[in-house]
Coordinates of C-alpha atoms in Angstrom, one line a residue:
Chain K
M451 CA 35.9 -7.3 -3.4
S452 CA 38.3 -10.0 -4.7
E453 CA 38.4 -12.3 -1.6
A454 CA 35.4 -14.6 -0.8
F455 CA 32.6 -12.8 1.0
N456 CA 32.9 -13.5 4.7
P457 CA 29.8 -12.8 6.5
L458 CA 31.7 -12.6 9.9
V459 CA 34.1 -10.0 8.5
A460 CA 31.1 -8.0 6.9
S461 CA 29.2 -8.2 10.2
E462 CA 32.3 -7.0 12.2
R463 CA 32.8 -4.2 9.8
A464 CA 29.1 -3.2 9.9
R465 CA 29.2 -3.2 13.7
K466 CA 32.3 -1.2 13.7
A467 CA 31.2 1.3 11.2
G468 CA 27.6 1.7 12.6
Q469 CA 25.7 1.1 15.7
Y470 CA 24.6 -2.0 17.4
A471 CA 23.0 -3.2 20.6
V472 CA 23.3 -6.4 22.5
L473 CA 19.8 -7.5 23.5
G474 CA 18.1 -10.3 25.3
A475 CA 20.9 -11.0 27.8
E476 CA 18.7 -11.1 30.8
Q477 CA 15.3 -11.8 29.0
P478 CA 15.9 -13.9 25.9
L479 CA 13.7 -13.5 22.9
K480 CA 11.1 -16.2 22.6
L481 CA 11.0 -17.2 19.0
D482 CA 7.9 -18.6 17.2
C483 CA 9.6 -21.8 16.7
G484 CA 9.8 -22.4 20.4
A485 CA 13.6 -21.5 20.7
E486 CA 15.0 -18.8 22.8
L487 CA 17.6 -16.4 21.6
G488 CA 19.9 -14.3 23.7
P489 CA 22.0 -12.6 24.0
F490 CA 21.8 -11.5 20.4
T491 CA 23.1 -8.4 18.4
V492 CA 21.0 -6.0 16.5
A493 CA 23.0 -3.9 14.0
Y494 CA 21.2 -0.6 13.1
Q495 CA 21.7 2.8 11.7
T496 CA 20.1 6.2 12.6
Y497 CA 19.6 9.2 10.6
G498 CA 18.4 12.6 11.9
R499 CA 17.7 13.7 15.4
L500 CA 15.3 12.3 18.0
N501 CA 13.1 15.2 19.2
A502 CA 12.5 16.0 22.9
A503 CA 9.0 14.4 22.9
K504 CA 10.4 11.3 21.0
S505 CA 7.6 11.6 18.7
N506 CA 9.3 11.7 15.4
V507 CA 10.7 8.2 15.0
V508 CA 10.4 6.6 11.5
L509 CA 11.2 2.9 11.6
A510 CA 12.4 2.0 8.2
C511 CA 12.2 -2.0 7.5
H512 CA 14.3 -3.4 4.9
A513 CA 13.4 -6.2 2.3
L514 CA 14.9 -9.7 1.9
T515 CA 18.3 -8.6 0.7
G516 CA 18.4 -5.2 2.1
D517 CA 20.2 -4.1 5.3
Q518 CA 20.4 -1.1 7.7
Y519 CA 22.0 1.1 5.3
V520 CA 18.9 3.0 4.1
A521 CA 20.6 6.2 3.1
G522 CA 24.0 7.4 2.6
T523 CA 26.9 5.4 1.2
H524 CA 27.0 1.6 2.1
P525 CA 30.3 0.8 3.7
V526 CA 30.5 -2.7 2.1
T527 CA 29.3 -2.2 -1.4
G528 CA 30.3 1.5 -1.7
K529 CA 26.8 2.2 -3.4
P530 CA 24.0 4.4 -2.1
G531 CA 21.7 3.0 0.6
W532 CA 18.7 1.0 -0.6
W533 CA 16.2 4.0 -0.2
D534 CA 18.7 6.8 -0.6
L535 CA 16.2 8.5 -3.0
V536 CA 13.6 8.8 -0.2
V537 CA 15.6 9.1 3.1
G538 CA 17.8 12.0 3.7
P539 CA 17.8 15.7 4.4
G540 CA 15.1 17.5 2.6
R541 CA 13.8 14.2 1.0
I542 CA 10.3 12.6 1.4
I543 CA 11.4 11.0 4.8
D544 CA 13.2 14.1 5.7
T545 CA 16.0 13.5 8.3
E546 CA 15.9 17.1 9.3
R547 CA 12.3 16.3 10.6
Y548 CA 12.2 12.7 11.4
F549 CA 14.6 10.4 13.4
V550 CA 15.0 7.3 11.1
I551 CA 15.9 4.1 12.4
C552 CA 16.7 1.0 10.4
A553 CA 17.9 -2.3 11.8
N554 CA 19.3 -5.3 10.1
V555 CA 16.7 -8.0 10.5
L556 CA 17.2 -11.1 12.6
G557 CA 18.8 -13.9 10.6
G558 CA 20.5 -11.2 8.4
C559 CA 24.1 -10.9 7.7
M560 CA 25.2 -7.3 8.1
G561 CA 25.8 -7.3 11.9
T562 CA 22.6 -8.6 13.4
T563 CA 22.8 -12.1 14.7
G564 CA 22.2 -14.7 11.9
P565 CA 23.4 -18.0 10.9
A566 CA 26.9 -17.1 10.2
E567 CA 27.4 -15.9 13.8
V568 CA 29.4 -18.0 16.1
D569 CA 27.3 -20.0 18.5
P570 CA 28.7 -19.4 21.9
A571 CA 27.7 -23.1 22.9
T572 CA 29.8 -24.7 20.3
G573 CA 32.4 -22.0 19.3
K574 CA 31.4 -22.7 15.7
P575 CA 29.2 -20.8 13.4
F576 CA 25.5 -21.6 13.9
G577 CA 24.9 -22.7 10.3
L578 CA 21.7 -24.7 10.2
S579 CA 21.4 -25.0 13.9
F580 CA 20.4 -21.4 13.9
P581 CA 16.7 -21.4 14.8
V582 CA 14.2 -20.7 12.0
I583 CA 12.9 -17.1 12.5
T584 CA 9.7 -15.4 11.4
V585 CA 8.7 -11.8 10.5
A586 CA 7.0 -11.6 13.8
D587 CA 10.4 -12.5 15.6
M588 CA 12.2 -9.8 13.5
V589 CA 9.6 -7.3 14.6
R590 CA 9.9 -8.4 18.3
A591 CA 13.8 -7.9 18.0
Q592 CA 13.0 -4.4 16.6
A593 CA 10.8 -3.6 19.6
M594 CA 13.5 -4.8 21.9
L595 CA 15.9 -2.4 20.2
L596 CA 13.5 0.5 20.6
D597 CA 13.1 -0.4 24.3
H598 CA 17.0 -0.3 24.6
L599 CA 16.9 3.2 23.0
G600 CA 14.3 4.3 25.4
I601 CA 11.7 4.8 22.6
G602 CA 8.0 4.1 23.2
D603 CA 5.8 4.4 20.2
V604 CA 6.9 5.1 16.5
F605 CA 5.5 7.8 14.3
C606 CA 5.7 5.5 11.3
V607 CA 6.8 2.0 10.4
I608 CA 7.4 1.9 6.7
G609 CA 8.9 -0.6 4.3
G610 CA 8.4 -2.3 1.0
S611 CA 8.0 -6.1 0.2
M612 CA 9.3 -7.9 3.3
G613 CA 9.6 -4.6 5.0
G614 CA 5.8 -4.1 4.3
M615 CA 5.2 -7.3 5.9
Q616 CA 7.1 -6.0 9.1
A617 CA 5.1 -2.7 9.0
L618 CA 1.9 -4.8 8.9
Q619 CA 3.2 -7.1 11.7
W620 CA 4.1 -3.9 13.8
A621 CA 0.5 -2.6 13.5
A622 CA -0.8 -6.2 14.4
T623 CA 1.7 -6.9 17.3
F624 CA 2.2 -3.5 18.7
P625 CA -0.8 -1.4 17.5
E626 CA -0.3 1.1 20.4
R627 CA 3.4 1.7 19.5
T628 CA 2.5 2.2 15.7
F629 CA 1.1 5.5 14.9
A630 CA 1.2 5.1 11.3
A631 CA 2.1 2.3 9.1
V632 CA 3.0 2.1 5.3
P633 CA 3.2 -1.3 3.9
I634 CA 4.3 -0.9 0.1
A635 CA 4.2 -3.8 -2.4
A636 CA 3.3 -6.2 0.3
A637 CA 1.0 -8.9 1.3
A638 CA -0.7 -10.2 4.5
R639 CA 0.4 -13.8 3.5
H640 CA 3.1 -15.0 1.2
S641 CA 1.5 -16.6 -2.0
A642 CA 2.0 -20.1 -3.2
Q643 CA 3.8 -18.8 -6.4
N644 CA 6.2 -16.8 -4.0
I645 CA 7.0 -19.7 -1.8
A646 CA 7.6 -21.7 -5.2
F647 CA 10.1 -19.0 -6.3
H648 CA 11.8 -19.0 -2.9
E649 CA 12.1 -22.8 -3.0
V650 CA 13.9 -22.8 -6.4
G651 CA 16.4 -20.2 -4.9
R652 CA 17.0 -22.4 -1.8
Q653 CA 17.4 -25.4 -3.8
A654 CA 19.9 -23.8 -6.0
I655 CA 21.9 -23.1 -2.9
I656 CA 21.5 -26.3 -1.3
A657 CA 22.4 -28.2 -4.5
D658 CA 25.9 -26.2 -4.6
R659 CA 28.5 -28.7 -3.4
D660 CA 30.3 -25.9 -1.6
W661 CA 27.3 -25.4 0.6
H662 CA 28.3 -28.5 2.7
G663 CA 25.0 -29.0 4.6
G664 CA 25.1 -25.4 5.7
D665 CA 28.6 -25.7 7.2
Y666 CA 30.5 -23.9 4.4
I667 CA 32.3 -21.5 6.6
S668 CA 34.1 -24.3 8.6
H669 CA 35.1 -25.9 5.2
G670 CA 36.5 -22.5 3.8
T671 CA 34.2 -22.4 1.0
R672 CA 31.1 -20.4 -0.2
P673 CA 28.0 -21.7 -2.3
H674 CA 28.6 -18.8 -4.7
K675 CA 27.2 -20.6 -7.7
G676 CA 23.9 -21.6 -6.0
L677 CA 23.4 -18.3 -4.3
A678 CA 24.0 -16.5 -7.7
V679 CA 21.5 -18.6 -9.4
A680 CA 19.1 -18.0 -6.5
R681 CA 19.6 -14.3 -7.0
M682 CA 19.1 -14.5 -10.8
A683 CA 15.8 -16.3 -10.5
A684 CA 14.6 -13.9 -7.8
H685 CA 15.7 -10.8 -9.7
I686 CA 13.4 -11.7 -12.7
T687 CA 10.4 -11.7 -10.3
Y688 CA 11.5 -8.2 -9.0
L689 CA 11.0 -6.7 -12.6
S690 CA 8.1 -7.2 -15.1
E691 CA 7.8 -8.5 -18.6
Q692 CA 7.4 -4.9 -20.0
A693 CA 10.4 -3.7 -18.1
L694 CA 12.7 -6.5 -19.3
R695 CA 11.4 -5.7 -22.8
R696 CA 12.0 -2.2 -22.6
K697 CA 15.5 -2.5 -21.0
F698 CA 16.9 -5.4 -22.9
G699 CA 14.5 -6.8 -25.6
R700 CA 16.2 -9.5 -27.6
R701 CA 19.4 -7.3 -27.9
L702 CA 22.7 -9.1 -28.1
Q703 CA 25.6 -8.5 -25.6
D704 CA 28.8 -7.2 -27.2
R705 CA 28.3 -9.1 -30.3
S706 CA 26.5 -8.8 -33.6
N707 CA 25.6 -12.5 -34.1
L708 CA 24.5 -15.5 -32.1
S709 CA 27.4 -17.6 -30.7
Y710 CA 25.5 -20.9 -31.2
G711 CA 26.7 -21.7 -27.7
F712 CA 25.8 -21.0 -24.1
D713 CA 27.6 -17.7 -23.5
A714 CA 25.6 -14.7 -22.4
D715 CA 24.5 -13.9 -26.0
F716 CA 21.6 -11.7 -24.9
Q717 CA 21.9 -8.6 -22.8
V718 CA 19.3 -9.9 -20.3
E719 CA 21.5 -12.8 -19.6
S720 CA 24.4 -10.6 -19.1
Y721 CA 22.5 -8.4 -16.7
L722 CA 21.3 -11.5 -14.6
R723 CA 24.8 -12.8 -14.5
H724 CA 26.0 -9.6 -13.2
Q725 CA 23.3 -9.4 -10.6
G726 CA 24.1 -12.9 -9.5
S727 CA 27.8 -12.4 -9.3
T728 CA 27.8 -9.1 -7.4
F729 CA 25.1 -10.3 -4.9
V730 CA 27.4 -13.2 -3.7
D731 CA 30.0 -10.4 -2.6
R732 CA 27.6 -9.0 -0.1
F733 CA 25.2 -11.7 1.0
D734 CA 25.4 -14.9 3.1
A735 CA 23.7 -17.9 1.6
N736 CA 22.4 -19.4 4.8
S737 CA 20.9 -15.9 5.7
Y738 CA 19.2 -16.2 2.2
L739 CA 17.7 -19.6 3.3
Y740 CA 16.6 -18.3 6.7
I741 CA 15.1 -14.9 5.6
T742 CA 13.1 -16.4 2.5
R743 CA 11.8 -19.0 5.0
A744 CA 10.6 -16.2 7.3
M745 CA 8.7 -14.7 4.2
D746 CA 7.2 -18.1 3.3
Y747 CA 5.9 -18.6 6.9
F748 CA 4.4 -15.0 6.9
D749 CA 0.5 -15.3 7.3
L750 CA -0.8 -12.6 9.5
A751 CA -4.2 -14.0 10.0
A752 CA -3.0 -17.6 10.6
D753 CA -4.0 -17.7 14.2
K754 CA -7.3 -15.9 13.5
G755 CA -8.5 -18.8 11.2
G756 CA -7.5 -16.6 8.2
R757 CA -9.9 -13.7 9.1
L758 CA -7.5 -10.7 8.5
A759 CA -10.1 -8.2 9.8
E760 CA -9.9 -9.7 13.2
V761 CA -6.1 -9.0 13.2
F762 CA -6.8 -5.3 13.0
T763 CA -10.1 -4.8 15.2
G764 CA -9.7 -1.8 17.3
V765 CA -6.4 -0.8 15.8
K766 CA -6.0 3.0 15.7
T767 CA -2.9 3.0 13.4
R768 CA -3.3 5.1 10.3
F769 CA -2.4 2.9 7.2
C770 CA -1.3 3.9 3.8
L771 CA -1.0 0.9 1.3
I772 CA 0.7 1.4 -2.1
S773 CA 0.9 -1.2 -4.8
F774 CA 2.2 -1.1 -8.3
T775 CA 0.4 -2.1 -11.5
S776 CA 3.2 -4.3 -13.0
D777 CA 4.2 -6.2 -9.7
W778 CA 3.6 -9.7 -10.1
L779 CA 5.3 -10.8 -7.1
F780 CA 3.1 -8.8 -4.6
P781 CA 0.3 -7.8 -7.0
T782 CA -2.4 -5.2 -6.3
A783 CA -4.7 -7.9 -5.2
D784 CA -2.7 -8.7 -2.3
S785 CA -2.8 -5.0 -1.1
R786 CA -6.6 -4.8 -1.8
E787 CA -7.0 -7.9 0.4
I788 CA -5.5 -6.0 3.3
V789 CA -7.4 -2.8 2.5
H790 CA -10.7 -4.8 2.6
A791 CA -9.8 -6.4 5.9
L792 CA -8.8 -2.8 7.3
N793 CA -12.2 -1.5 6.1
A794 CA -14.0 -4.3 7.7
A795 CA -12.2 -3.4 10.9
A796 CA -13.1 0.2 10.4
A797 CA -9.5 1.1 10.5
K798 CA -8.2 4.4 9.0
V799 CA -6.7 3.5 5.7
S800 CA -5.6 5.1 2.4
F801 CA -4.7 3.0 -0.7
V802 CA -3.2 3.9 -4.0
E803 CA -2.2 1.6 -7.0
I804 CA 0.6 3.3 -8.9
V805 CA 0.6 2.8 -12.8
T806 CA 4.3 1.8 -13.6
D807 CA 5.9 -0.8 -15.8
K808 CA 9.0 -1.3 -13.2
G809 CA 7.5 -4.2 -11.4
H810 CA 8.0 -5.1 -7.7
D811 CA 11.3 -3.0 -7.5
A812 CA 9.3 0.2 -8.3
F813 CA 9.4 0.8 -4.6
L814 CA 13.1 1.4 -4.7
L815 CA 13.0 3.5 -7.9
D816 CA 12.3 7.0 -9.0
E817 CA 8.5 6.9 -9.3
P818 CA 7.1 10.5 -9.0
E819 CA 3.4 9.4 -8.4
F820 CA 4.5 6.9 -5.7
H821 CA 6.7 9.5 -4.0
G822 CA 4.0 12.2 -4.1
T823 CA 1.6 9.8 -2.4
L824 CA 4.2 8.8 0.2
S825 CA 5.1 12.4 0.9
G826 CA 1.3 13.6 1.1
F827 CA 0.4 10.8 3.5
L828 CA 3.5 11.4 5.8
N829 CA 2.7 15.1 5.9
G830 CA -0.9 14.5 6.8
A831 CA 0.0 12.0 9.5
A832 CA 2.8 14.4 10.8
R833 CA 0.2 17.2 11.2
E834 CA -2.0 14.9 13.2
R835 CA 0.9 13.9 15.2
G836 CA 1.7 17.5 16.0
L837 CA 5.1 17.3 14.2
G838 CA 4.2 20.5 12.3
Chain G
M226 CA -15.6 10.4 -10.7
N227 CA -17.6 13.6 -9.9
L228 CA -19.6 14.4 -13.0
V229 CA -20.3 18.0 -12.2
A230 CA -17.7 20.4 -13.1
T231 CA -15.2 20.8 -10.1
P232 CA -13.5 24.1 -9.4
P233 CA -9.7 23.9 -9.1
A234 CA -8.5 22.1 -5.9
R235 CA -6.3 24.9 -4.9
A236 CA -9.4 27.1 -4.5
R237 CA -10.8 24.9 -1.9
A238 CA -14.2 26.1 -2.8
V239 CA -16.8 23.5 -2.0
R240 CA -19.5 22.8 -4.8
V241 CA -22.9 23.8 -3.9
D242 CA -24.5 20.4 -4.1
L243 CA -21.7 19.1 -1.7
L244 CA -22.7 22.0 0.7
L245 CA -26.4 20.8 0.5
I246 CA -25.1 17.3 1.4
A247 CA -22.8 18.6 4.4
D248 CA -25.8 20.4 5.8
M249 CA -27.5 16.9 6.1
I250 CA -24.5 15.6 8.2
G251 CA -24.2 16.0 11.9
A252 CA -21.1 17.0 13.9
N253 CA -18.6 14.2 14.9
A254 CA -20.4 11.7 12.5
R255 CA -18.6 8.8 10.8
V256 CA -18.9 9.4 7.0
L257 CA -17.9 7.3 4.0
D258 CA -17.9 9.4 0.8
V259 CA -18.1 7.0 -2.3
G260 CA -16.5 8.6 -5.4
C261 CA -15.1 11.4 -3.2
G262 CA -13.1 13.0 -6.1
D263 CA -10.5 15.2 -4.7
G264 CA -11.9 15.1 -1.3
A265 CA -13.5 18.5 -1.2
L266 CA -16.5 17.3 0.8
L267 CA -14.5 15.1 3.2
E268 CA -12.1 18.0 4.0
H269 CA -15.0 20.4 4.4
L270 CA -16.7 18.0 6.8
A271 CA -13.5 17.4 8.7
R272 CA -12.8 21.2 9.0
T273 CA -16.4 22.3 9.9
K274 CA -18.0 19.3 11.6
A275 CA -15.0 17.2 12.8
V276 CA -16.3 14.2 11.1
D277 CA -14.3 10.9 11.0
G278 CA -14.3 10.6 7.3
R279 CA -13.2 7.9 4.7
G280 CA -13.4 8.0 1.0
I281 CA -13.5 5.7 -2.1
E282 CA -12.4 7.1 -5.3
L283 CA -11.6 5.6 -8.8
S284 CA -9.0 8.1 -10.1
Q285 CA -5.3 7.6 -8.9
V286 CA -4.8 11.3 -9.4
D287 CA -7.6 12.2 -7.1
V288 CA -6.8 9.6 -4.5
K289 CA -3.3 11.0 -4.4
E290 CA -4.6 14.5 -3.9
C291 CA -6.9 13.2 -1.1
V292 CA -4.0 11.3 0.6
S293 CA -1.9 14.4 0.5
R294 CA -4.6 16.4 2.2
G295 CA -4.3 13.9 4.9
L296 CA -7.6 12.2 4.1
A297 CA -8.1 8.4 4.5
V298 CA -9.0 7.5 1.0
I299 CA -8.8 4.2 -1.0
Q300 CA -8.6 3.6 -4.6
G301 CA -11.7 1.6 -5.5
D302 CA -15.3 1.8 -6.7
A303 CA -18.9 1.7 -5.5
D304 CA -19.6 -1.6 -7.4
E305 CA -16.7 -3.5 -6.1
D306 CA -15.8 -2.2 -2.6
L307 CA -18.9 -1.5 -0.6
A308 CA -19.4 -5.2 0.0
D309 CA -16.3 -5.3 2.4
Y310 CA -17.6 -2.9 4.9
P311 CA -19.5 -4.3 7.9
S312 CA -23.2 -3.3 8.4
G313 CA -23.7 -0.1 10.4
A314 CA -20.0 1.0 10.1
F315 CA -20.9 4.5 9.3
D316 CA -23.4 7.2 10.3
Y317 CA -23.6 8.4 6.7
V318 CA -22.6 6.9 3.4
V319 CA -22.5 9.6 0.7
L320 CA -22.7 9.1 -3.0
S321 CA -22.6 12.3 -4.9
Q322 CA -23.4 12.5 -8.6
T323 CA -22.1 8.9 -9.1
L324 CA -25.0 6.6 -8.9
Q325 CA -25.9 7.0 -12.6
A326 CA -22.3 5.8 -13.4
T327 CA -22.3 2.7 -11.3
R328 CA -22.9 -0.7 -13.0
N329 CA -25.4 -1.8 -10.6
P330 CA -27.0 1.1 -8.9
R331 CA -29.6 -1.1 -7.2
R332 CA -27.1 -3.1 -5.4
V333 CA -25.1 0.1 -4.6
L334 CA -28.1 1.6 -3.0
E335 CA -28.7 -1.6 -1.0
E336 CA -25.2 -1.7 0.2
M337 CA -25.2 2.0 1.3
V338 CA -28.1 1.7 3.5
R339 CA -26.7 -1.4 4.9
I340 CA -23.3 0.2 5.6
G341 CA -24.7 3.4 6.9
A342 CA -27.4 4.4 9.3
R343 CA -28.2 6.9 6.6
A344 CA -27.4 7.1 2.9
I345 CA -27.1 10.4 1.1
V346 CA -27.6 10.2 -2.7
S347 CA -27.5 13.0 -5.3
F348 CA -27.8 12.6 -9.0
P349 CA -28.6 14.3 -12.2
N350 CA -32.2 14.2 -13.0
Y351 CA -32.9 13.0 -16.7
G352 CA -36.7 14.0 -16.2
H353 CA -35.6 17.6 -16.3
W354 CA -37.6 19.5 -19.0
R355 CA -34.5 20.3 -21.0
V356 CA -33.6 16.8 -21.2
R357 CA -37.1 15.8 -22.2
A358 CA -37.2 18.6 -24.8
Q359 CA -34.1 17.4 -26.6
L360 CA -35.4 13.9 -26.9
L361 CA -38.9 15.1 -28.0
L362 CA -38.0 18.0 -30.2
K363 CA -34.6 16.9 -31.6
G364 CA -34.8 13.2 -31.2
R365 CA -31.2 13.4 -29.9
M366 CA -29.6 12.3 -26.6
P367 CA -29.5 15.2 -24.3
E368 CA -26.4 17.4 -23.7
T369 CA -27.0 20.1 -21.1
D370 CA -24.8 22.1 -18.8
T371 CA -25.3 19.4 -16.2
L372 CA -24.8 16.6 -18.6
P373 CA -22.2 17.9 -21.0
E374 CA -20.9 14.6 -22.3
R375 CA -22.0 13.2 -25.6
W376 CA -23.8 9.8 -25.3
H377 CA -20.9 7.8 -26.5
E378 CA -18.5 9.6 -24.2
S379 CA -20.6 9.7 -21.0
P380 CA -19.8 7.8 -18.0
N381 CA -23.5 7.8 -17.1
I382 CA -24.6 4.2 -18.0
H383 CA -27.6 4.1 -15.9
P384 CA -29.4 7.4 -16.1
C385 CA -32.6 7.9 -14.1
T386 CA -35.2 10.5 -13.4
I387 CA -36.3 11.6 -9.8
R388 CA -39.4 9.4 -10.2
D389 CA -37.4 6.5 -11.2
F390 CA -35.2 6.7 -8.2
I391 CA -38.2 7.1 -5.8
A392 CA -39.8 4.0 -7.4
L393 CA -36.6 2.0 -6.8
C394 CA -36.4 3.2 -3.3
D395 CA -39.9 2.1 -2.7
Q396 CA -39.2 -1.3 -4.3
L397 CA -36.1 -1.9 -2.1
G398 CA -37.9 -0.9 1.1
I399 CA -35.7 2.2 1.5
A400 CA -37.4 5.2 3.3
I401 CA -36.9 8.6 2.0
E402 CA -36.2 10.9 5.1
R403 CA -35.5 14.0 3.1
Q404 CA -35.5 15.2 -0.4
I405 CA -34.1 18.4 -1.9
F406 CA -34.7 19.3 -5.6
A407 CA -32.2 21.7 -7.1
D408 CA -30.8 23.2 -10.1
R409 CA -27.2 23.1 -11.0
K410 CA -26.5 26.1 -8.9
G411 CA -28.0 24.4 -5.9
R412 CA -31.0 26.5 -5.8
T413 CA -33.7 24.5 -4.0
S414 CA -37.4 24.2 -3.5
L415 CA -38.1 23.5 -7.2
G416 CA -41.5 22.0 -7.4
G417 CA -41.9 22.1 -3.6
A418 CA -43.1 18.7 -2.4
N419 CA -44.7 17.9 -5.6
R420 CA -42.5 15.0 -7.0
R421 CA -44.0 15.2 -10.5
L422 CA -43.4 18.9 -10.9
A423 CA -39.9 18.5 -9.4
N424 CA -39.2 15.8 -11.8
L425 CA -39.8 18.3 -14.6
L426 CA -38.0 21.3 -12.9
A427 CA -35.1 20.0 -10.9
E428 CA -31.8 19.3 -12.5
Q429 CA -30.6 17.3 -9.5
G430 CA -32.2 15.3 -6.7
L431 CA -30.7 15.0 -3.3
F432 CA -32.0 12.2 -1.0
A433 CA -31.4 11.3 2.5
L434 CA -32.3 7.5 2.8
K435 CA -32.7 5.0 5.5
R436 CA -33.4 1.3 5.5
A437 CA -37.0 0.9 6.4
R438 CA -37.6 -1.5 9.3

């Protein structure tokens, strides 16, 4: 894309190309921050067919910078959907068997209402006047979408990273609507280290003079530099030291000698710059601020005095937790903490730690052991659900 | 973590010592199988007795196998993970052929009778005459059909005899409700109720335990 990324145009295209629902017109969504939102739009994609009993729904929840295009070709980027390896006909989440729904989260920039949307009250983009949203708000918006689609309970809520947070939140907020939950590479609360990384990203955006206090759309600018730096810093945390060494080492980029300057001498620098520059073509800077904030605020047991087991007491949902050995963003200890709480609540839980050097992003990649576990759990749960 | 040779998972045959354990468990019970291996016991219990089963297993490969059989199994171990379960959460907590490989068998036993109304423990008996004979006559650490690993390869860091085990139960105030003395093929009633004789003749001991009031 040559012209500056316009979240309004991208949202419009996503709504035209896909499906969307206008929700909360009569009964607005009460947000955790106290504000009310409505009407608002949720853009979503569906794959496969809803069966007559409406018992085959898989709700896939996307991560921080993902969107509703979980499978197939993404209409904005032209690349495969974020979980195209896993979701599709004959794949692990088999769209010939399940009806897969994936919705762009509240605060996002791919068709669901977010800070780039025009505020009907002012006729200008919300910018920073958009209310701060939480993972629980995202989940409540998804529940409203399911109500709108006439779907009661969901066979499985599944997602990695922030998607895993949503899966946990679903089981906590709507246990009776969640038959199975698969939180992958997730945590019950965002760690201090992760809040710190997010803060670096946000400050990079805020320090960009083109950000204009969040009002860059009115100024006809985009804080591309800040957003790119935020993405570069974040991207490091999605990989692992071993993976960086394996992929790049200290190898030089298109040169045989050091430049004794600040060009991208090293392949790893060139790679990160590329990650940063392509990201700004598909993501809105203010959405990045809002969604990282939602993750920072995530603490499932906060209103239970930190006692996570109490969140899951009496919950009938079947859980499968999966973590990755080299994930230092959401390390195995985070998943274990959830497993311990689920055990203490006598919930039905499976847990596997997958050995890999691919870091946090392993949940998006080709990891046979991970995929084998996922497939096994889903098949077992499908049998219990009577999905054959 | 099972230390007795397991038949291939596809055969779905259940080891004889597991069948002995299964016989002790009532229908519809809540069961935690610690060191559940590939889930053979849990699956057998789910199929034949409709138990609500959970498992803990160290090996990623075995956990994956269990999860793909639709069993609720977590990757973990007896030493680390039992402390998290609430008291009385299960009707039975099973530890099959694993006690001798735990870092702290005493604490594991205490946790088992805390979490479960009953604990079922089976372990290889190092008091068996073949084991004794190897030490006495050859002066070497035993290698038998039941205990095939050499001393430096064995996961069994806390071997015990049937009498050692009974003494520990006494010390911890754990009551023995049932005891089965068996050879490796599961043939029982070796030594009858005579524990000294059983300690000499049995290759494995199987006990149903309960915290004494």
